[in-house]
PDB file of C-alpha atoms in Angstrom:
ATOM      1  CA  MET A   1      -6.273  20.637  -0.678  1.00  0.00           C
ATOM      2  CA  THR A   2      -4.365  17.456  -1.466  1.00  0.00           C
ATOM      3  CA  PRO A   3      -4.690  14.688   1.154  1.00  0.00           C
ATOM      4  CA  HIS A   4      -1.481  13.010   2.252  1.00  0.00           C
ATOM      5  CA  ILE A   5      -0.870   9.346   2.957  1.00  0.00           C
ATOM      6  CA  SER A   6       1.230   9.216   6.080  1.00  0.00           C
ATOM      7  CA  LYS A   7       2.381   6.150   7.992  1.00  0.00           C
ATOM      8  CA  SER A   8       5.721   5.167   9.373  1.00  0.00           C
ATOM      9  CA  ASN A   9       7.847   2.621   7.545  1.00  0.00           C
ATOM     10  CA  THR A  10       7.777   0.559  10.741  1.00  0.00           C
ATOM     11  CA  ALA A  11       3.969   0.383  10.647  1.00  0.00           C
ATOM     12  CA  PHE A  12       3.972  -0.666   6.983  1.00  0.00           C
ATOM     13  CA  ALA A  13       6.667  -3.289   7.613  1.00  0.00           C
ATOM     14  CA  ALA A  14       4.711  -4.746  10.552  1.00  0.00           C
ATOM     15  CA  PHE A  15       1.505  -4.866   8.490  1.00  0.00           C
ATOM     16  CA  CYS A  16       3.259  -6.611   5.591  1.00  0.00           C
ATOM     17  CA  GLU A  17       4.946  -9.147   7.849  1.00  0.00           C
ATOM     18  CA  LYS A  18       1.680  -9.943   9.627  1.00  0.00           C
ATOM     19  CA  HIS A  19      -0.156 -10.574   6.350  1.00  0.00           C
ATOM     20  CA  GLY A  20       2.610 -12.380   4.438  1.00  0.00           C
ATOM     21  CA  ILE A  21       3.194  -9.538   2.002  1.00  0.00           C
ATOM     22  CA  ARG A  22       6.539  -9.707   0.217  1.00  0.00           C
ATOM     23  CA  ARG A  23       6.171  -6.450  -1.716  1.00  0.00           C
ATOM     24  CA  LEU A  24       3.697  -3.563  -1.465  1.00  0.00           C
ATOM     25  CA  THR A  25       3.874  -1.063  -4.323  1.00  0.00           C
ATOM     26  CA  LEU A  26       2.057   2.276  -4.442  1.00  0.00           C
ATOM     27  CA  TYR A  27       1.442   3.737  -7.906  1.00  0.00           C
ATOM     28  CA  GLY A  28      -0.839   6.149  -9.729  1.00  0.00           C
ATOM     29  CA  SER A  29      -1.943   9.582  -8.554  1.00  0.00           C
ATOM     30  CA  ALA A  30      -0.902   8.997  -4.924  1.00  0.00           C
ATOM     31  CA  LEU A  31       2.689   8.513  -6.067  1.00  0.00           C
ATOM     32  CA  ARG A  32       2.685  11.233  -8.742  1.00  0.00           C
ATOM     33  CA  GLY A  33       1.522  13.860  -6.284  1.00  0.00           C
ATOM     34  CA  ASP A  34      -1.784  14.813  -7.941  1.00  0.00           C
ATOM     35  CA  PHE A  35      -3.809  12.677  -5.508  1.00  0.00           C
ATOM     36  CA  GLY A  36      -7.113  14.243  -4.473  1.00  0.00           C
ATOM     37  CA  SER A  37     -10.119  13.405  -2.343  1.00  0.00           C
ATOM     38  CA  ASP A  38     -11.912  11.958  -5.394  1.00  0.00           C
ATOM     39  CA  ASN A  39      -9.072   9.504  -6.217  1.00  0.00           C
ATOM     40  CA  ASP A  40      -8.582   5.920  -5.129  1.00  0.00           C
ATOM     41  CA  ILE A  41      -5.286   4.448  -3.920  1.00  0.00           C
ATOM     42  CA  ASP A  42      -3.598   2.079  -6.366  1.00  0.00           C
ATOM     43  CA  LEU A  43      -1.626  -0.773  -4.780  1.00  0.00           C
ATOM     44  CA  LEU A  44       0.156  -3.788  -6.205  1.00  0.00           C
ATOM     45  CA  ILE A  45       0.631  -6.515  -3.590  1.00  0.00           C
ATOM     46  CA  GLU A  46       2.930  -9.533  -3.936  1.00  0.00           C
ATOM     47  CA  PHE A  47       2.417 -12.213  -1.292  1.00  0.00           C
ATOM     48  CA  GLU A  48       4.940 -14.690   0.057  1.00  0.00           C
ATOM     49  CA  PRO A  49       4.756 -18.002  -1.872  1.00  0.00           C
ATOM     50  CA  ASN A  50       3.368 -19.894   1.133  1.00  0.00           C
ATOM     51  CA  ARG A  51       0.557 -17.392   1.840  1.00  0.00           C
ATOM     52  CA  ILE A  52      -2.906 -17.556   0.303  1.00  0.00           C
ATOM     53  CA  PRO A  53      -4.613 -14.146   0.465  1.00  0.00           C
ATOM     54  CA  ARG A  54      -8.225 -14.038   1.597  1.00  0.00           C
ATOM     55  CA  LEU A  55     -10.793 -11.282   1.524  1.00  0.00           C
TER      56      LEU A  55
END
């Protein structure tokens, strides 16, 4: 069974705005459709110029 990543665009937009994210890009197996329970999720995150990301 292939797990699905499901969230509304509104939820993603609110998350990005809250954290100063300009662009959030999903790539890899999650985007290709061969994502499985043993895969990770590959994200590329571009922050707004005035935001300093912290862990």
